[in-house]
Amino acid sequence: MDATSSSSAAAAAAAPDNRPIRVELRSALNGELLSELQQEAPCGVGDLQCRLAAKFCDGARPTLLFEGSPLASTDFLREDVSLAVVRRALPEEEALLLQTARKAVSHVKADHLQLVKDLRMPPEPLHDVLAATMSLLDLREHNWVSMKKFLSQRAIVSRLIALEPQQVSFDSQLAVEEIVHRHHNSFNHEVISRCSIALVPFATLIRAFLACWKA
């Protein structure tokens, strides 16, 4: 098994590999075969972890072990491999954060979102929170026109409430993390509340998802 670290991830992505590889996944507890996948190399470990968490409806990404050693989410698989899977539940603290955030989002009203849509251009904190929220749902166009279209969706609140942390793709998780890392002040409660009360719950949900992914 050849795992490529995050430092050479770009080179791995650029390499015209695309060879089919077999990934065998067994329970670390009893060796039971959980799944056997055909993937294209290089296969990202983080993406594999997210897919497994969604498949098993687990609250947290599983730990994948190769010969007893854990793989990093930024590693890549390049050849046939058998991995041990340590399934993980979401810790109580993170689960409570997520529950609280969902309750806050459930109170967001359509007329509050309309006030945001009526802005000619959004303040930077509002733009950042919306960009991160859209990234949760694999939406990558973050211009103001796309954001207003997003806010017009009738099911936006229900979609966010129903979304589980493990259902967010690894690429989208990285996109959200990058936005928050570059604009961390925008997700501060006091900062975003000065721009829009309606988006405070969205910022709370983003922080809860980040905590769940790191759990």
PDB file of C-alpha atoms in Angstrom:
ATOM      1  CA  MET A   1       0.000   0.000   0.000  1.00  0.00           C
ATOM      2  CA  ASP A   2       1.310   3.388  -0.986  1.00  0.00           C
ATOM      3  CA  ALA A   3      -0.192   6.355   0.832  1.00  0.00           C
ATOM      4  CA  THR A   4       0.714   9.821  -0.374  1.00  0.00           C
ATOM      5  CA  SER A   5       0.836  12.489   2.355  1.00  0.00           C
ATOM      6  CA  SER A   6      -0.912  15.852   2.118  1.00  0.00           C
ATOM      7  CA  SER A   7       2.341  17.595   1.164  1.00  0.00           C
ATOM      8  CA  SER A   8       2.301  15.820  -2.189  1.00  0.00           C
ATOM      9  CA  ALA A   9      -1.467  15.778  -2.674  1.00  0.00           C
ATOM     10  CA  ALA A  10      -1.323  18.198  -5.594  1.00  0.00           C
ATOM     11  CA  ALA A  11       1.206  16.060  -7.416  1.00  0.00           C
ATOM     12  CA  ALA A  12      -0.952  12.990  -6.826  1.00  0.00           C
ATOM     13  CA  ALA A  13      -3.992  14.713  -8.246  1.00  0.00           C
ATOM     14  CA  ALA A  14      -2.070  15.820 -11.319  1.00  0.00           C
ATOM     15  CA  ALA A  15      -0.637  12.391 -12.069  1.00  0.00           C
ATOM     16  CA  PRO A  16      -2.521  10.631 -14.933  1.00  0.00           C
ATOM     17  CA  ASP A  17      -2.999   7.500 -12.858  1.00  0.00           C
ATOM     18  CA  ASN A  18      -6.650   6.384 -12.844  1.00  0.00           C
ATOM     19  CA  ARG A  19      -5.721   2.730 -12.415  1.00  0.00           C
ATOM     20  CA  PRO A  20      -8.452   0.596 -10.802  1.00  0.00           C
ATOM     21  CA  ILE A  21      -7.561  -0.619  -7.317  1.00  0.00           C
ATOM     22  CA  ARG A  22      -9.394  -2.844  -4.841  1.00  0.00           C
ATOM     23  CA  VAL A  23      -9.956  -1.540  -1.316  1.00  0.00           C
ATOM     24  CA  GLU A  24     -10.986  -4.142   1.259  1.00  0.00           C
ATOM     25  CA  LEU A  25     -12.468  -2.793   4.471  1.00  0.00           C
ATOM     26  CA  ARG A  26     -12.712  -4.990   7.567  1.00  0.00           C
ATOM     27  CA  SER A  27     -13.885  -4.312  11.103  1.00  0.00           C
ATOM     28  CA  ALA A  28     -10.981  -3.605  13.450  1.00  0.00           C
ATOM     29  CA  LEU A  29     -12.939  -5.410  16.194  1.00  0.00           C
ATOM     30  CA  ASN A  30     -13.486  -8.830  14.647  1.00  0.00           C
ATOM     31  CA  GLY A  31     -12.107  -8.767  11.098  1.00  0.00           C
ATOM     32  CA  GLU A  32     -15.581  -8.943   9.543  1.00  0.00           C
ATOM     33  CA  LEU A  33     -15.655  -7.805   5.924  1.00  0.00           C
ATOM     34  CA  LEU A  34     -17.599  -4.522   5.879  1.00  0.00           C
ATOM     35  CA  SER A  35     -17.159  -3.544   2.266  1.00  0.00           C
ATOM     36  CA  GLU A  36     -15.049  -4.166  -0.814  1.00  0.00           C
ATOM     37  CA  LEU A  37     -14.703  -1.276  -3.245  1.00  0.00           C
ATOM     38  CA  GLN A  38     -13.289  -0.775  -6.714  1.00  0.00           C
ATOM     39  CA  GLN A  39     -11.683   2.660  -6.843  1.00  0.00           C
ATOM     40  CA  GLU A  40      -9.535   4.694  -9.203  1.00  0.00           C
ATOM     41  CA  ALA A  41      -6.032   5.490  -7.989  1.00  0.00           C
ATOM     42  CA  PRO A  42      -5.146   7.765  -6.360  1.00  0.00           C
ATOM     43  CA  CYS A  43      -8.034   7.278  -3.929  1.00  0.00           C
ATOM     44  CA  GLY A  44      -8.321   9.903  -1.183  1.00  0.00           C
ATOM     45  CA  VAL A  45      -8.571   8.523   2.348  1.00  0.00           C
ATOM     46  CA  GLY A  46     -10.726  11.453   3.494  1.00  0.00           C
ATOM     47  CA  ASP A  47     -13.255  10.866   0.740  1.00  0.00           C
ATOM     48  CA  LEU A  48     -13.337   7.170   1.636  1.00  0.00           C
ATOM     49  CA  GLN A  49     -13.914   7.986   5.310  1.00  0.00           C
ATOM     50  CA  CYS A  50     -16.848  10.276   4.486  1.00  0.00           C
ATOM     51  CA  ARG A  51     -18.465   7.679   2.248  1.00  0.00           C
ATOM     52  CA  LEU A  52     -18.135   5.001   4.917  1.00  0.00           C
ATOM     53  CA  ALA A  53     -19.602   7.245   7.634  1.00  0.00           C
ATOM     54  CA  ALA A  54     -22.583   7.976   5.385  1.00  0.00           C
ATOM     55  CA  LYS A  55     -22.954   4.295   4.448  1.00  0.00           C
ATOM     56  CA  PHE A  56     -23.030   3.183   8.088  1.00  0.00           C
ATOM     57  CA  CYS A  57     -24.941   6.283   9.320  1.00  0.00           C
ATOM     58  CA  ASP A  58     -22.179   6.937  11.863  1.00  0.00           C
ATOM     59  CA  GLY A  59     -21.861  10.359  13.442  1.00  0.00           C
ATOM     60  CA  ALA A  60     -18.115  10.703  12.912  1.00  0.00           C
ATOM     61  CA  ARG A  61     -15.646   9.673  10.236  1.00  0.00           C
ATOM     62  CA  PRO A  62     -14.112   6.250  10.915  1.00  0.00           C
ATOM     63  CA  THR A  63     -10.417   5.728  11.556  1.00  0.00           C
ATOM     64  CA  LEU A  64      -8.778   3.644   8.821  1.00  0.00           C
ATOM     65  CA  LEU A  65      -5.804   1.511   9.852  1.00  0.00           C
ATOM     66  CA  PHE A  66      -3.139   0.016   7.612  1.00  0.00           C
ATOM     67  CA  GLU A  67      -1.131  -2.654   9.413  1.00  0.00           C
ATOM     68  CA  GLY A  68      -2.197  -1.143  12.730  1.00  0.00           C
ATOM     69  CA  SER A  69      -1.255   2.451  11.911  1.00  0.00           C
ATOM     70  CA  PRO A  70      -3.935   5.128  11.308  1.00  0.00           C
ATOM     71  CA  LEU A  71      -4.054   6.849   7.941  1.00  0.00           C
ATOM     72  CA  ALA A  72      -4.482  10.618   7.694  1.00  0.00           C
ATOM     73  CA  SER A  73      -7.503  12.008   5.865  1.00  0.00           C
ATOM     74  CA  THR A  74      -5.100  13.721   3.471  1.00  0.00           C
ATOM     75  CA  ASP A  75      -3.390  10.455   2.457  1.00  0.00           C
ATOM     76  CA  PHE A  76      -3.974   8.716  -0.871  1.00  0.00           C
ATOM     77  CA  LEU A  77      -4.216   5.019  -1.751  1.00  0.00           C
ATOM     78  CA  ARG A  78      -2.440   3.911  -4.914  1.00  0.00           C
ATOM     79  CA  GLU A  79      -2.665   0.115  -4.946  1.00  0.00           C
ATOM     80  CA  ASP A  80      -4.785  -2.805  -3.721  1.00  0.00           C
ATOM     81  CA  VAL A  81      -5.061  -2.668   0.045  1.00  0.00           C
ATOM     82  CA  SER A  82      -6.866  -4.153   3.045  1.00  0.00           C
ATOM     83  CA  LEU A  83      -7.741  -1.650   5.771  1.00  0.00           C
ATOM     84  CA  ALA A  84      -9.146  -2.046   9.271  1.00  0.00           C
ATOM     85  CA  VAL A  85     -12.076   0.217  10.101  1.00  0.00           C
ATOM     86  CA  VAL A  86     -12.690   1.715  13.545  1.00  0.00           C
ATOM     87  CA  ARG A  87     -16.252   3.033  13.470  1.00  0.00           C
ATOM     88  CA  ARG A  88     -16.918   6.070  15.665  1.00  0.00           C
ATOM     89  CA  ALA A  89     -20.004   7.710  17.139  1.00  0.00           C
ATOM     90  CA  LEU A  90     -20.298  11.458  17.538  1.00  0.00           C
ATOM     91  CA  PRO A  91     -19.176  12.485  21.052  1.00  0.00           C
ATOM     92  CA  GLU A  92     -21.844  13.890  23.369  1.00  0.00           C
ATOM     93  CA  GLU A  93     -20.454  17.441  23.404  1.00  0.00           C
ATOM     94  CA  GLU A  94     -20.406  17.738  19.604  1.00  0.00           C
ATOM     95  CA  ALA A  95     -23.824  16.097  19.328  1.00  0.00           C
ATOM     96  CA  LEU A  96     -25.247  18.743  21.687  1.00  0.00           C
ATOM     97  CA  LEU A  97     -23.630  21.544  19.644  1.00  0.00           C
ATOM     98  CA  LEU A  98     -25.231  20.164  16.499  1.00  0.00           C
ATOM     99  CA  GLN A  99     -28.639  19.810  18.164  1.00  0.00           C
ATOM    100  CA  THR A 100     -28.484  23.412  19.422  1.00  0.00           C
ATOM    101  CA  ALA A 101     -27.442  24.705  15.999  1.00  0.00           C
ATOM    102  CA  ARG A 102     -30.254  22.850  14.247  1.00  0.00           C
ATOM    103  CA  LYS A 103     -32.802  24.287  16.670  1.00  0.00           C
ATOM    104  CA  ALA A 104     -31.515  27.789  15.918  1.00  0.00           C
ATOM    105  CA  VAL A 105     -31.731  27.204  12.158  1.00  0.00           C
ATOM    106  CA  SER A 106     -35.309  25.955  12.537  1.00  0.00           C
ATOM    107  CA  HIS A 107     -36.313  29.430  13.766  1.00  0.00           C
ATOM    108  CA  VAL A 108     -35.031  31.211  10.634  1.00  0.00           C
ATOM    109  CA  LYS A 109     -37.985  32.827   8.842  1.00  0.00           C
ATOM    110  CA  ALA A 110     -38.435  33.467   5.138  1.00  0.00           C
ATOM    111  CA  ASP A 111     -38.961  37.204   5.690  1.00  0.00           C
ATOM    112  CA  HIS A 112     -35.622  37.401   7.506  1.00  0.00           C
ATOM    113  CA  LEU A 113     -33.895  35.813   4.525  1.00  0.00           C
ATOM    114  CA  GLN A 114     -35.766  38.213   2.233  1.00  0.00           C
ATOM    115  CA  LEU A 115     -34.106  41.118   4.023  1.00  0.00           C
ATOM    116  CA  VAL A 116     -30.746  39.592   3.180  1.00  0.00           C
ATOM    117  CA  LYS A 117     -31.757  39.121  -0.474  1.00  0.00           C
ATOM    118  CA  ASP A 118     -32.841  42.759  -0.686  1.00  0.00           C
ATOM    119  CA  LEU A 119     -29.283  43.956  -0.073  1.00  0.00           C
ATOM    120  CA  ARG A 120     -27.546  45.361  -3.144  1.00  0.00           C
ATOM    121  CA  MET A 121     -24.278  43.764  -2.047  1.00  0.00           C
ATOM    122  CA  PRO A 122     -23.634  41.765   1.128  1.00  0.00           C
ATOM    123  CA  PRO A 123     -21.149  42.830   3.804  1.00  0.00           C
ATOM    124  CA  GLU A 124     -18.098  40.561   3.908  1.00  0.00           C
ATOM    125  CA  PRO A 125     -19.170  38.546   7.014  1.00  0.00           C
ATOM    126  CA  LEU A 126     -22.542  37.841   5.448  1.00  0.00           C
ATOM    127  CA  HIS A 127     -20.896  36.740   2.193  1.00  0.00           C
ATOM    128  CA  ASP A 128     -18.495  34.435   4.061  1.00  0.00           C
ATOM    129  CA  VAL A 129     -21.214  32.739   6.107  1.00  0.00           C
ATOM    130  CA  LEU A 130     -23.371  32.213   3.023  1.00  0.00           C
ATOM    131  CA  ALA A 131     -20.406  30.841   1.066  1.00  0.00           C
ATOM    132  CA  ALA A 132     -19.651  28.315   3.807  1.00  0.00           C
ATOM    133  CA  THR A 133     -23.326  27.360   4.105  1.00  0.00           C
ATOM    134  CA  MET A 134     -23.604  26.799   0.360  1.00  0.00           C
ATOM    135  CA  SER A 135     -20.416  24.729   0.419  1.00  0.00           C
ATOM    136  CA  LEU A 136     -22.078  22.374   2.907  1.00  0.00           C
ATOM    137  CA  LEU A 137     -24.488  21.519   0.103  1.00  0.00           C
ATOM    138  CA  ASP A 138     -21.769  21.202  -2.577  1.00  0.00           C
ATOM    139  CA  LEU A 139     -22.608  24.582  -4.099  1.00  0.00           C
ATOM    140  CA  ARG A 140     -19.441  26.263  -5.359  1.00  0.00           C
ATOM    141  CA  GLU A 141     -20.687  29.414  -7.097  1.00  0.00           C
ATOM    142  CA  HIS A 142     -20.452  32.117  -4.445  1.00  0.00           C
ATOM    143  CA  ASN A 143     -21.263  35.291  -6.335  1.00  0.00           C
ATOM    144  CA  TRP A 144     -24.114  37.456  -5.067  1.00  0.00           C
ATOM    145  CA  VAL A 145     -26.526  36.340  -7.811  1.00  0.00           C
ATOM    146  CA  SER A 146     -25.988  32.689  -6.855  1.00  0.00           C
ATOM    147  CA  MET A 147     -26.372  33.509  -3.189  1.00  0.00           C
ATOM    148  CA  LYS A 148     -29.712  35.262  -3.726  1.00  0.00           C
ATOM    149  CA  LYS A 149     -30.910  32.294  -5.751  1.00  0.00           C
ATOM    150  CA  PHE A 150     -29.841  30.009  -2.899  1.00  0.00           C
ATOM    151  CA  LEU A 151     -31.740  32.121  -0.365  1.00  0.00           C
ATOM    152  CA  SER A 152     -34.853  31.882  -2.552  1.00  0.00           C
ATOM    153  CA  GLN A 153     -35.077  28.116  -2.180  1.00  0.00           C
ATOM    154  CA  ARG A 154     -38.111  27.148  -0.133  1.00  0.00           C
ATOM    155  CA  ALA A 155     -36.456  24.093   1.398  1.00  0.00           C
ATOM    156  CA  ILE A 156     -33.214  25.754   2.453  1.00  0.00           C
ATOM    157  CA  VAL A 157     -33.954  25.562   6.205  1.00  0.00           C
ATOM    158  CA  SER A 158     -35.238  21.994   6.130  1.00  0.00           C
ATOM    159  CA  ARG A 159     -32.267  20.858   3.997  1.00  0.00           C
ATOM    160  CA  LEU A 160     -29.790  22.310   6.477  1.00  0.00           C
ATOM    161  CA  ILE A 161     -31.596  20.831   9.481  1.00  0.00           C
ATOM    162  CA  ALA A 162     -31.677  17.370   7.873  1.00  0.00           C
ATOM    163  CA  LEU A 163     -28.043  17.445   6.763  1.00  0.00           C
ATOM    164  CA  GLU A 164     -25.774  15.108   8.726  1.00  0.00           C
ATOM    165  CA  PRO A 165     -22.054  15.910   9.155  1.00  0.00           C
ATOM    166  CA  GLN A 166     -21.024  12.650   7.499  1.00  0.00           C
ATOM    167  CA  GLN A 167     -23.164  13.429   4.439  1.00  0.00           C
ATOM    168  CA  VAL A 168     -20.962  16.378   3.481  1.00  0.00           C
ATOM    169  CA  SER A 169     -18.339  15.288   0.947  1.00  0.00           C
ATOM    170  CA  PHE A 170     -14.691  15.530   1.958  1.00  0.00           C
ATOM    171  CA  ASP A 171     -14.049  18.149  -0.748  1.00  0.00           C
ATOM    172  CA  SER A 172     -16.892  20.245   0.618  1.00  0.00           C
ATOM    173  CA  GLN A 173     -15.594  19.858   4.161  1.00  0.00           C
ATOM    174  CA  LEU A 174     -12.225  21.171   3.011  1.00  0.00           C
ATOM    175  CA  ALA A 175     -13.939  24.077   1.227  1.00  0.00           C
ATOM    176  CA  VAL A 176     -15.861  25.038   4.379  1.00  0.00           C
ATOM    177  CA  GLU A 177     -12.748  24.737   6.530  1.00  0.00           C
ATOM    178  CA  GLU A 178     -10.808  26.973   4.135  1.00  0.00           C
ATOM    179  CA  ILE A 179     -13.486  29.672   4.168  1.00  0.00           C
ATOM    180  CA  VAL A 180     -13.643  29.683   7.967  1.00  0.00           C
ATOM    181  CA  HIS A 181      -9.842  29.652   8.243  1.00  0.00           C
ATOM    182  CA  ARG A 182      -9.479  32.660   5.924  1.00  0.00           C
ATOM    183  CA  HIS A 183     -12.408  34.604   7.366  1.00  0.00           C
ATOM    184  CA  HIS A 184     -12.707  33.306  10.930  1.00  0.00           C
ATOM    185  CA  ASN A 185     -13.912  36.657  12.312  1.00  0.00           C
ATOM    186  CA  SER A 186     -16.976  36.500  10.068  1.00  0.00           C
ATOM    187  CA  PHE A 187     -18.220  33.486  12.041  1.00  0.00           C
ATOM    188  CA  ASN A 188     -17.950  35.257  15.373  1.00  0.00           C
ATOM    189  CA  HIS A 189     -21.423  35.658  16.891  1.00  0.00           C
ATOM    190  CA  GLU A 190     -21.032  39.391  17.555  1.00  0.00           C
ATOM    191  CA  VAL A 191     -19.658  40.116  14.084  1.00  0.00           C
ATOM    192  CA  ILE A 192     -22.297  38.292  12.044  1.00  0.00           C
ATOM    193  CA  SER A 193     -25.161  39.470  14.276  1.00  0.00           C
ATOM    194  CA  ARG A 194     -24.281  43.073  13.426  1.00  0.00           C
ATOM    195  CA  CYS A 195     -24.772  42.240   9.739  1.00  0.00           C
ATOM    196  CA  SER A 196     -27.751  39.904   9.810  1.00  0.00           C
ATOM    197  CA  ILE A 197     -29.680  38.260  12.629  1.00  0.00           C
ATOM    198  CA  ALA A 198     -31.039  35.779  10.085  1.00  0.00           C
ATOM    199  CA  LEU A 199     -27.598  34.342   9.347  1.00  0.00           C
ATOM    200  CA  VAL A 200     -26.448  33.948  12.959  1.00  0.00           C
ATOM    201  CA  PRO A 201     -27.942  30.403  13.070  1.00  0.00           C
ATOM    202  CA  PHE A 202     -26.141  29.548   9.818  1.00  0.00           C
ATOM    203  CA  ALA A 203     -22.821  30.578  11.358  1.00  0.00           C
ATOM    204  CA  THR A 204     -23.671  28.526  14.446  1.00  0.00           C
ATOM    205  CA  LEU A 205     -24.377  25.501  12.249  1.00  0.00           C
ATOM    206  CA  ILE A 206     -21.060  25.919  10.423  1.00  0.00           C
ATOM    207  CA  ARG A 207     -19.176  25.981  13.730  1.00  0.00           C
ATOM    208  CA  ALA A 208     -21.069  22.867  14.880  1.00  0.00           C
ATOM    209  CA  PHE A 209     -20.208  20.985  11.693  1.00  0.00           C
ATOM    210  CA  LEU A 210     -16.540  21.909  12.050  1.00  0.00           C
ATOM    211  CA  ALA A 211     -16.570  20.553  15.593  1.00  0.00           C
ATOM    212  CA  CYS A 212     -18.225  17.326  14.427  1.00  0.00           C
ATOM    213  CA  TRP A 213     -15.657  16.795  11.665  1.00  0.00           C
ATOM    214  CA  LYS A 214     -12.799  17.280  14.105  1.00  0.00           C
ATOM    215  CA  ALA A 215     -14.308  15.020  16.782  1.00  0.00           C
TER     216      ALA A 215
END
